Amino acid sequence: MALINRSDIEKLLNVQSNSKDALCISIYIPTHRAGHETLNGQNQTLFKNKLKEARTLLARHDVAETEINSYLQPAEELLNDTNFWRHQAEGLAVFITKGFSAHYTLPITMPDVVYVLDQFYFTPILPILSQNGRFFILSLYRERIGFYEATIERIRQIDISAFAPESINEALKFTIKGNDQDFHNSTTTVNGSNIVHGAGATKGDDEHDEVREFIHEIDNSLQEILHNATEPLVLAGVDHYCALYRKFSKYKHIVPQNINLNESVAGMSPQTIHEKALEVVKPLMQQSHTDSLSRYENVAGTGVTSEDIATVAAEAVHGRVDTLFITPSNPVWGRYDAKSAVAEVHKNYQRGDDDLINLAAIKTLAQGGKVFVSSYNGLAEVNEDGGSVKALFRY
């Protein structure tokens, strides 16, 4: 399953900018992991209907039938990939333009929509890319290693079997069996935590070196998934494995507190892992939002904030938005004029328009700003005045 992150958005933006005179198709559907909906092909049926809508929208843009077929060929191939439809999450996003297609399974429910515009439409996935949208969990146990993508409401395990064994025992092929807590009898302190070693200092040191090497390999492999992600990473495991990972990992956003799990079947279930991780990460997300909102409120009305979508969109393009708060809403159609350096709002969609909320958020993220999606999973307050955006400028 492909995770979507800011690097993917940058790639899509590059494709979009290099696809002159080509339309950009964005398809979103809610999907199901399992159950009768999956068995009955409900996901495929819904996607098939979205392709019909896409054909209609392309025709409205005066695209010839043969060209429509060329646009949608990657989507038709995806539709007929039975194995693909057996491995879904809560949502699916598909992006297509001439000579390019990409798709992403998503851990939150998507709307049932299709957009055919001059640019890709990212607004439905902004909750995942926002500061309060997503986090990761890495479990490090002798008997089981797992990597998870999660939101406040959902968790899904990411298959890392291509580059990681299922357990530390398998990786190191220890001859000594037992629990993480009792297979050692001597200790070493690493980064403030006790590393417990096996029978005899030499054997314990050898095992410690092997574990450390394995930790390095896991971290290097996870970089292929995380890239330059900034989401929190929660570590699950006994303290000595977590301490080693924290010490040697290149990832800069590991949550300070570990979680420890009962290694029974129930104790290692995704639901239990999710509940334990939320106890740690949810307060951090809430605090980050509260602190950012306080910064906004302290300077509101002084010229370094705005709730006008046209102003916010233009300033986001200029790289001036430090923090952006958005409330889910219908698209606000409009256009940024590079010559005049201003944006204008249109009552109805016009050819060449962008959703200005989409534009403001993506430009803010691309230039290192923070985006919070209000009223998402109960983490943030809803604007009482019904406004769509609040922006705090850099200067």
GROMACS .gro file of C-alpha atoms in nm:
model
  395
    1MET     CA    1   0.000   0.000   0.000
    2ALA     CA    2   0.136   0.341  -0.095
    3LEU     CA    3   0.132   0.606   0.175
    4ILE     CA    4   0.074   0.961   0.062
    5ASN     CA    5   0.292   1.235   0.205
    6ARG     CA    6   0.420   1.580   0.120
    7SER     CA    7   0.679   1.441  -0.120
    8ASP     CA    8   0.401   1.280  -0.321
    9ILE     CA    9   0.212   1.609  -0.333
   10GLU     CA   10   0.526   1.783  -0.459
   11LYS     CA   11   0.560   1.517  -0.729
   12LEU     CA   12   0.197   1.562  -0.832
   13LEU     CA   13   0.241   1.939  -0.842
   14ASN     CA   14   0.546   1.898  -1.066
   15VAL     CA   15   0.353   1.667  -1.297
   16GLN     CA   16   0.067   1.916  -1.301
   17SER     CA   17   0.291   2.211  -1.389
   18ASN     CA   18   0.465   2.014  -1.665
   19SER     CA   19   0.140   1.890  -1.820
   20LYS     CA   20   0.058   2.199  -2.021
   21ASP     CA   21  -0.282   2.199  -2.191
   22ALA     CA   22  -0.364   1.869  -2.020
   23LEU     CA   23  -0.652   1.820  -1.781
   24CYS     CA   24  -0.598   1.673  -1.433
   25ILE     CA   25  -0.841   1.408  -1.305
   26SER     CA   26  -0.883   1.354  -0.930
   27ILE     CA   27  -1.103   1.064  -0.817
   28TYR     CA   28  -1.194   0.995  -0.454
   29ILE     CA   29  -1.408   0.713  -0.318
   30PRO     CA   30  -1.476   0.561   0.024
   31THR     CA   31  -1.364   0.197   0.040
   32HIS     CA   32  -1.391  -0.102   0.273
   33ARG     CA   33  -1.115  -0.322   0.414
   34ALA     CA   34  -1.327  -0.635   0.436
   35GLY     CA   35  -1.682  -0.762   0.479
   36HIS     CA   36  -1.963  -0.816   0.233
   37GLU     CA   37  -1.890  -0.482   0.065
   38THR     CA   38  -1.551  -0.614  -0.043
   39LEU     CA   39  -1.677  -0.962  -0.130
   40ASN     CA   40  -1.958  -0.816  -0.340
   41GLY     CA   41  -1.722  -0.587  -0.530
   42GLN     CA   42  -1.881  -0.269  -0.393
   43ASN     CA   43  -1.550  -0.080  -0.408
   44GLN     CA   44  -1.501  -0.172  -0.775
   45THR     CA   45  -1.857  -0.083  -0.863
   46LEU     CA   46  -1.827   0.260  -0.706
   47PHE     CA   47  -1.497   0.322  -0.886
   48LYS     CA   48  -1.654   0.213  -1.215
   49ASN     CA   49  -1.928   0.472  -1.164
   50LYS     CA   50  -1.665   0.739  -1.096
   51LEU     CA   51  -1.498   0.656  -1.428
   52LYS     CA   52  -1.830   0.713  -1.603
   53GLU     CA   53  -1.854   1.053  -1.435
   54ALA     CA   54  -1.499   1.132  -1.539
   55ARG     CA   55  -1.587   1.051  -1.901
   56THR     CA   56  -1.882   1.289  -1.883
   57LEU     CA   57  -1.671   1.568  -1.735
   58LEU     CA   58  -1.395   1.520  -1.992
   59ALA     CA   59  -1.655   1.539  -2.270
   60ARG     CA   60  -1.781   1.868  -2.125
   61HIS     CA   61  -1.428   1.999  -2.171
   62ASP     CA   62  -1.462   1.912  -2.540
   63VAL     CA   63  -1.216   1.621  -2.518
   64ALA     CA   64  -1.249   1.374  -2.808
   65GLU     CA   65  -1.357   1.016  -2.736
   66THR     CA   66  -1.022   0.866  -2.836
   67GLU     CA   67  -0.842   1.111  -2.607
   68ILE     CA   68  -1.083   1.032  -2.322
   69ASN     CA   69  -0.994   0.665  -2.362
   70SER     CA   70  -0.627   0.752  -2.345
   71TYR     CA   71  -0.674   0.959  -2.029
   72LEU     CA   72  -0.867   0.685  -1.851
   73GLN     CA   73  -0.673   0.378  -1.963
   74PRO     CA   74  -0.470   0.359  -1.635
   75ALA     CA   75  -0.792   0.382  -1.435
   76GLU     CA   76  -0.957   0.108  -1.645
   77GLU     CA   77  -0.656  -0.116  -1.578
   78LEU     CA   78  -0.688  -0.046  -1.207
   79LEU     CA   79  -1.060  -0.125  -1.222
   80ASN     CA   80  -0.985  -0.469  -1.363
   81ASP     CA   81  -0.710  -0.551  -1.112
   82THR     CA   82  -0.898  -0.791  -0.883
   83ASN     CA   83  -0.608  -0.832  -0.643
   84PHE     CA   84  -0.586  -0.455  -0.592
   85TRP     CA   85  -0.946  -0.436  -0.474
   86ARG     CA   86  -0.885  -0.703  -0.210
   87HIS     CA   87  -0.642  -0.477  -0.024
   88GLN     CA   88  -0.815  -0.149   0.052
   89ALA     CA   89  -0.837   0.078   0.354
   90GLU     CA   90  -1.096   0.349   0.432
   91GLY     CA   91  -1.046   0.557   0.119
   92LEU     CA   92  -0.888   0.567  -0.225
   93ALA     CA   93  -0.744   0.861  -0.422
   94VAL     CA   94  -0.651   0.838  -0.790
   95PHE     CA   95  -0.474   1.112  -0.987
   96ILE     CA   96  -0.450   1.104  -1.366
   97THR     CA   97  -0.327   1.331  -1.641
   98LYS     CA   98  -0.174   1.269  -1.982
   99GLY     CA   99   0.103   1.012  -1.951
  100PHE     CA  100   0.076   0.988  -1.572
  101SER     CA  101  -0.131   0.815  -1.304
  102ALA     CA  102  -0.093   0.751  -0.931
  103HIS     CA  103  -0.318   0.601  -0.666
  104TYR     CA  104  -0.311   0.592  -0.286
  105THR     CA  105  -0.501   0.390  -0.027
  106LEU     CA  106  -0.593   0.617   0.264
  107PRO     CA  107  -0.663   0.565   0.636
  108ILE     CA  108  -0.964   0.800   0.644
  109THR     CA  109  -1.296   0.786   0.464
  110MET     CA  110  -1.299   0.983   0.140
  111PRO     CA  111  -1.594   1.161  -0.023
  112ASP     CA  112  -1.748   1.012  -0.337
  113VAL     CA  113  -1.632   1.275  -0.590
  114VAL     CA  114  -1.457   1.332  -0.924
  115TYR     CA  115  -1.291   1.653  -1.038
  116VAL     CA  116  -1.161   1.729  -1.387
  117LEU     CA  117  -0.969   2.056  -1.364
  118ASP     CA  118  -0.652   2.222  -1.485
  119GLN     CA  119  -0.487   2.107  -1.161
  120PHE     CA  120  -0.520   1.817  -0.920
  121TYR     CA  121  -0.769   1.853  -0.636
  122PHE     CA  122  -0.617   1.773  -0.295
  123THR     CA  123  -0.870   1.915  -0.048
  124PRO     CA  124  -1.014   1.574   0.065
  125ILE     CA  125  -0.671   1.449   0.173
  126LEU     CA  126  -0.569   1.761   0.364
  127PRO     CA  127  -0.671   1.601   0.698
  128ILE     CA  128  -0.397   1.340   0.646
  129LEU     CA  129  -0.133   1.599   0.560
  130SER     CA  130  -0.229   1.840   0.838
  131GLN     CA  131  -0.058   1.878   1.175
  132ASN     CA  132  -0.344   1.700   1.348
  133GLY     CA  133  -0.407   1.436   1.086
  134ARG     CA  134  -0.182   1.132   1.099
  135PHE     CA  135   0.084   0.954   1.303
  136PHE     CA  136   0.286   0.633   1.283
  137ILE     CA  137   0.353   0.346   1.524
  138LEU     CA  138   0.652   0.110   1.521
  139SER     CA  139   0.634  -0.196   1.746
  140LEU     CA  140   0.966  -0.360   1.839
  141TYR     CA  141   0.919  -0.694   2.013
  142ARG     CA  142   1.118  -1.016   2.015
  143GLU     CA  143   0.824  -1.206   1.871
  144ARG     CA  144   0.672  -0.941   1.648
  145ILE     CA  145   0.771  -0.630   1.452
  146GLY     CA  146   0.501  -0.409   1.305
  147PHE     CA  147   0.458  -0.069   1.142
  148TYR     CA  148   0.125   0.116   1.145
  149GLU     CA  149  -0.029   0.428   0.995
  150ALA     CA  150  -0.298   0.585   1.212
  151THR     CA  151  -0.534   0.877   1.256
  152ILE     CA  152  -0.741   0.960   1.561
  153GLU     CA  153  -1.013   0.726   1.437
  154ARG     CA  154  -0.834   0.458   1.236
  155ILE     CA  155  -0.527   0.237   1.225
  156ARG     CA  156  -0.392   0.011   0.954
  157GLN     CA  157  -0.084  -0.207   0.945
  158ILE     CA  158   0.167  -0.135   0.668
  159ASP     CA  159   0.332  -0.439   0.512
  160ILE     CA  160   0.709  -0.408   0.567
  161SER     CA  161   0.787  -0.775   0.506
  162ALA     CA  162   0.979  -0.687   0.190
  163PHE     CA  163   1.258  -0.537   0.398
  164ALA     CA  164   1.204  -0.651   0.757
  165PRO     CA  165   1.159  -0.990   0.929
  166GLU     CA  166   0.845  -1.055   1.131
  167SER     CA  167   1.033  -1.071   1.461
  168ILE     CA  168   1.365  -0.983   1.619
  169ASN     CA  169   1.411  -1.352   1.698
  170GLU     CA  170   1.387  -1.427   1.327
  171ALA     CA  171   1.631  -1.149   1.241
  172LEU     CA  172   1.896  -1.246   1.493
  173LYS     CA  173   1.822  -1.619   1.519
  174PHE     CA  174   1.889  -1.618   1.893
  175THR     CA  175   1.937  -1.961   2.043
  176ILE     CA  176   1.811  -1.836   2.379
  177LYS     CA  177   1.432  -1.825   2.396
  178GLY     CA  178   1.208  -1.637   2.635
  179ASN     CA  179   1.041  -1.305   2.688
  180ASP     CA  180   1.209  -0.972   2.624
  181GLN     CA  181   1.205  -0.912   2.996
  182ASP     CA  182   1.375  -1.233   3.117
  183PHE     CA  183   1.632  -1.365   2.868
  184HIS     CA  184   1.919  -1.160   3.016
  185ASN     CA  185   2.108  -1.131   3.341
  186SER     CA  186   2.334  -0.826   3.309
  187THR     CA  187   2.270  -0.463   3.217
  188THR     CA  188   2.419  -0.171   3.028
  189THR     CA  189   2.283   0.185   3.028
  190VAL     CA  190   2.208   0.335   2.684
  191ASN     CA  191   2.063   0.683   2.651
  192GLY     CA  192   1.930   0.672   3.004
  193SER     CA  193   1.766   0.328   2.975
  194ASN     CA  194   1.891  -0.006   3.098
  195ILE     CA  195   1.989  -0.254   2.827
  196VAL     CA  196   1.962  -0.602   2.974
  197HIS     CA  197   2.210  -0.858   2.840
  198GLY     CA  198   2.213  -1.234   2.817
  199ALA     CA  199   2.398  -1.503   3.009
  200GLY     CA  200   2.750  -1.364   3.041
  201ALA     CA  201   2.875  -1.020   2.951
  202THR     CA  202   3.037  -1.130   2.624
  203LYS     CA  203   2.725  -1.297   2.491
  204GLY     CA  204   2.518  -1.003   2.609
  205ASP     CA  205   2.746  -0.758   2.432
  206ASP     CA  206   2.731  -0.964   2.113
  207GLU     CA  207   2.354  -0.971   2.124
  208HIS     CA  208   2.344  -0.598   2.197
  209ASP     CA  209   2.560  -0.532   1.890
  210GLU     CA  210   2.336  -0.753   1.678
  211VAL     CA  211   2.023  -0.576   1.800
  212ARG     CA  212   2.183  -0.238   1.733
  213GLU     CA  213   2.273  -0.344   1.378
  214PHE     CA  214   1.921  -0.469   1.325
  215ILE     CA  215   1.778  -0.139   1.455
  216HIS     CA  216   1.993   0.045   1.200
  217GLU     CA  217   1.857  -0.176   0.921
  218ILE     CA  218   1.495  -0.122   1.026
  219ASP     CA  219   1.545   0.254   1.045
  220ASN     CA  220   1.713   0.270   0.704
  221SER     CA  221   1.431   0.066   0.554
  222LEU     CA  222   1.158   0.283   0.708
  223GLN     CA  223   1.314   0.588   0.545
  224GLU     CA  224   1.184   0.444   0.217
  225ILE     CA  225   0.832   0.490   0.354
  226LEU     CA  226   0.870   0.800   0.569
  227HIS     CA  227   1.097   1.002   0.338
  228ASN     CA  228   1.081   1.358   0.474
  229ALA     CA  229   0.763   1.303   0.675
  230THR     CA  230   0.702   1.511   0.987
  231GLU     CA  231   0.424   1.309   1.151
  232PRO     CA  232   0.478   1.182   1.507
  233LEU     CA  233   0.620   0.829   1.541
  234VAL     CA  234   0.518   0.633   1.851
  235LEU     CA  235   0.746   0.347   1.959
  236ALA     CA  236   0.591   0.036   2.114
  237GLY     CA  237   0.813  -0.216   2.288
  238VAL     CA  238   1.024  -0.283   2.595
  239ASP     CA  239   1.242   0.008   2.694
  240HIS     CA  240   1.579  -0.125   2.578
  241TYR     CA  241   1.470  -0.176   2.214
  242CYS     CA  242   1.293   0.161   2.206
  243ALA     CA  243   1.597   0.334   2.360
  244LEU     CA  244   1.824   0.189   2.092
  245TYR     CA  245   1.588   0.292   1.813
  246ARG     CA  246   1.551   0.642   1.956
  247LYS     CA  247   1.930   0.678   1.983
  248PHE     CA  248   2.019   0.562   1.632
  249SER     CA  249   1.713   0.659   1.424
  250LYS     CA  250   1.741   0.931   1.163
  251TYR     CA  251   1.373   1.018   1.208
  252LYS     CA  252   1.340   1.346   1.398
  253HIS     CA  253   0.978   1.323   1.512
  254ILE     CA  254   0.974   1.029   1.755
  255VAL     CA  255   0.734   1.085   2.045
  256PRO     CA  256   0.925   1.098   2.378
  257GLN     CA  257   0.707   0.843   2.558
  258ASN     CA  258   0.704   0.473   2.461
  259ILE     CA  259   0.408   0.241   2.495
  260ASN     CA  260   0.434  -0.113   2.631
  261LEU     CA  261   0.197  -0.387   2.525
  262ASN     CA  262   0.096  -0.726   2.652
  263GLU     CA  263   0.233  -0.972   2.396
  264SER     CA  264  -0.084  -1.180   2.398
  265VAL     CA  265  -0.299  -1.201   2.085
  266ALA     CA  266  -0.545  -0.945   2.225
  267GLY     CA  267  -0.268  -0.726   2.363
  268MET     CA  268  -0.103  -0.697   2.022
  269SER     CA  269  -0.423  -0.639   1.823
  270PRO     CA  270  -0.431  -0.322   1.607
  271GLN     CA  271  -0.717  -0.189   1.819
  272THR     CA  272  -0.517  -0.221   2.142
  273ILE     CA  273  -0.206  -0.074   1.982
  274HIS     CA  274  -0.416   0.217   1.855
  275GLU     CA  275  -0.574   0.284   2.195
  276LYS     CA  276  -0.237   0.284   2.373
  277ALA     CA  277  -0.077   0.508   2.110
  278LEU     CA  278  -0.364   0.758   2.128
  279GLU     CA  279  -0.305   0.801   2.501
  280VAL     CA  280   0.040   0.932   2.411
  281VAL     CA  281  -0.005   1.117   2.083
  282LYS     CA  282  -0.350   1.277   2.109
  283PRO     CA  283  -0.253   1.519   2.389
  284LEU     CA  284   0.050   1.625   2.181
  285MET     CA  285  -0.169   1.697   1.879
  286GLN     CA  286  -0.417   1.890   2.090
  287GLN     CA  287  -0.140   2.093   2.253
  288SER     CA  288   0.015   2.176   1.917
  289HIS     CA  289  -0.320   2.302   1.789
  290THR     CA  290  -0.394   2.497   2.107
  291ASP     CA  291  -0.053   2.666   2.104
  292SER     CA  292  -0.082   2.759   1.736
  293LEU     CA  293  -0.435   2.894   1.779
  294SER     CA  294  -0.321   3.102   2.077
  295ARG     CA  295  -0.044   3.254   1.863
  296TYR     CA  296  -0.306   3.345   1.604
  297GLU     CA  297  -0.548   3.496   1.854
  298ASN     CA  298  -0.275   3.701   2.024
  299VAL     CA  299  -0.206   3.895   1.704
  300ALA     CA  300  -0.545   3.877   1.528
  301GLY     CA  301  -0.643   4.209   1.375
  302THR     CA  302  -0.289   4.351   1.376
  303GLY     CA  303  -0.224   4.300   1.004
  304VAL     CA  304  -0.042   3.968   1.029
  305THR     CA  305  -0.358   3.755   1.012
  306SER     CA  306  -0.647   3.719   0.771
  307GLU     CA  307  -0.974   3.529   0.729
  308ASP     CA  308  -1.031   3.644   0.370
  309ILE     CA  309  -0.979   3.347   0.139
  310ALA     CA  310  -0.860   3.554  -0.159
  311THR     CA  311  -0.599   3.730   0.056
  312VAL     CA  312  -0.491   3.405   0.223
  313ALA     CA  313  -0.456   3.221  -0.109
  314ALA     CA  314  -0.242   3.498  -0.258
  315GLU     CA  315  -0.020   3.520   0.050
  316ALA     CA  316   0.019   3.141   0.053
  317VAL     CA  317   0.143   3.152  -0.306
  318HIS     CA  318   0.394   3.418  -0.197
  319GLY     CA  319   0.516   3.192   0.087
  320ARG     CA  320   0.395   3.422   0.363
  321VAL     CA  321   0.161   3.185   0.551
  322ASP     CA  322   0.315   3.042   0.867
  323THR     CA  323   0.005   2.866   1.005
  324LEU     CA  324  -0.326   2.795   0.835
  325PHE     CA  325  -0.652   2.678   0.994
  326ILE     CA  326  -0.915   2.547   0.755
  327THR     CA  327  -1.270   2.431   0.809
  328PRO     CA  328  -1.412   2.160   0.583
  329SER     CA  329  -1.642   2.315   0.326
  330ASN     CA  330  -1.748   2.307  -0.034
  331PRO     CA  331  -1.488   2.431  -0.286
  332VAL     CA  332  -1.430   2.804  -0.300
  333TRP     CA  333  -1.364   2.850  -0.670
  334GLY     CA  334  -1.135   3.124  -0.787
  335ARG     CA  335  -0.805   3.201  -0.953
  336TYR     CA  336  -0.466   3.343  -0.862
  337ASP     CA  337  -0.334   3.593  -1.118
  338ALA     CA  338   0.047   3.584  -1.122
  339LYS     CA  339   0.071   3.916  -1.308
  340SER     CA  340  -0.132   4.114  -1.056
  341ALA     CA  341  -0.024   3.889  -0.764
  342VAL     CA  342  -0.381   3.870  -0.633
  343ALA     CA  343  -0.651   3.605  -0.615
  344GLU     CA  344  -1.020   3.650  -0.696
  345VAL     CA  345  -1.321   3.445  -0.588
  346HIS     CA  346  -1.583   3.329  -0.837
  347LYS     CA  347  -1.941   3.250  -0.746
  348ASN     CA  348  -1.942   2.949  -0.981
  349TYR     CA  349  -1.665   2.738  -1.128
  350GLN     CA  350  -1.494   2.879  -1.437
  351ARG     CA  351  -1.249   2.693  -1.658
  352GLY     CA  352  -0.901   2.727  -1.507
  353ASP     CA  353  -1.030   2.783  -1.152
  354ASP     CA  354  -0.881   2.620  -0.844
  355ASP     CA  355  -1.039   2.562  -0.506
  356LEU     CA  356  -0.871   2.848  -0.321
  357ILE     CA  357  -0.874   2.651   0.005
  358ASN     CA  358  -0.691   2.374  -0.179
  359LEU     CA  359  -0.444   2.626  -0.322
  360ALA     CA  360  -0.377   2.798   0.012
  361ALA     CA  361  -0.323   2.471   0.200
  362ILE     CA  362  -0.096   2.307  -0.057
  363LYS     CA  363   0.119   2.618  -0.099
  364THR     CA  364   0.147   2.653   0.279
  365LEU     CA  365   0.256   2.290   0.321
  366ALA     CA  366   0.496   2.306   0.027
  367GLN     CA  367   0.675   2.604   0.183
  368GLY     CA  368   0.712   2.463   0.532
  369GLY     CA  369   0.402   2.608   0.696
  370LYS     CA  370   0.162   2.433   0.932
  371VAL     CA  371  -0.194   2.341   0.837
  372PHE     CA  372  -0.463   2.243   1.088
  373VAL     CA  373  -0.794   2.101   0.970
  374SER     CA  374  -1.057   2.228   1.211
  375SER     CA  375  -1.340   2.004   1.333
  376TYR     CA  376  -1.143   1.700   1.216
  377ASN     CA  377  -1.193   1.411   1.461
  378GLY     CA  378  -1.282   1.651   1.739
  379LEU     CA  379  -0.928   1.780   1.772
  380ALA     CA  380  -0.994   2.139   1.681
  381GLU     CA  381  -1.263   2.397   1.727
  382VAL     CA  382  -1.501   2.494   1.450
  383ASN     CA  383  -1.506   2.858   1.346
  384GLU     CA  384  -1.813   3.012   1.505
  385ASP     CA  385  -1.843   3.267   1.229
  386GLY     CA  386  -1.853   2.997   0.963
  387GLY     CA  387  -1.532   3.120   0.799
  388SER     CA  388  -1.335   2.876   0.586
  389VAL     CA  389  -0.982   2.988   0.672
  390LYS     CA  390  -0.769   3.163   0.931
  391ALA     CA  391  -0.409   3.243   0.844
  392LEU     CA  392  -0.115   3.365   1.049
  393PHE     CA  393   0.150   3.525   0.831
  394ARG     CA  394   0.527   3.494   0.871
  395TYR     CA  395   0.580   3.870   0.872
   0.00000   0.00000   0.00000
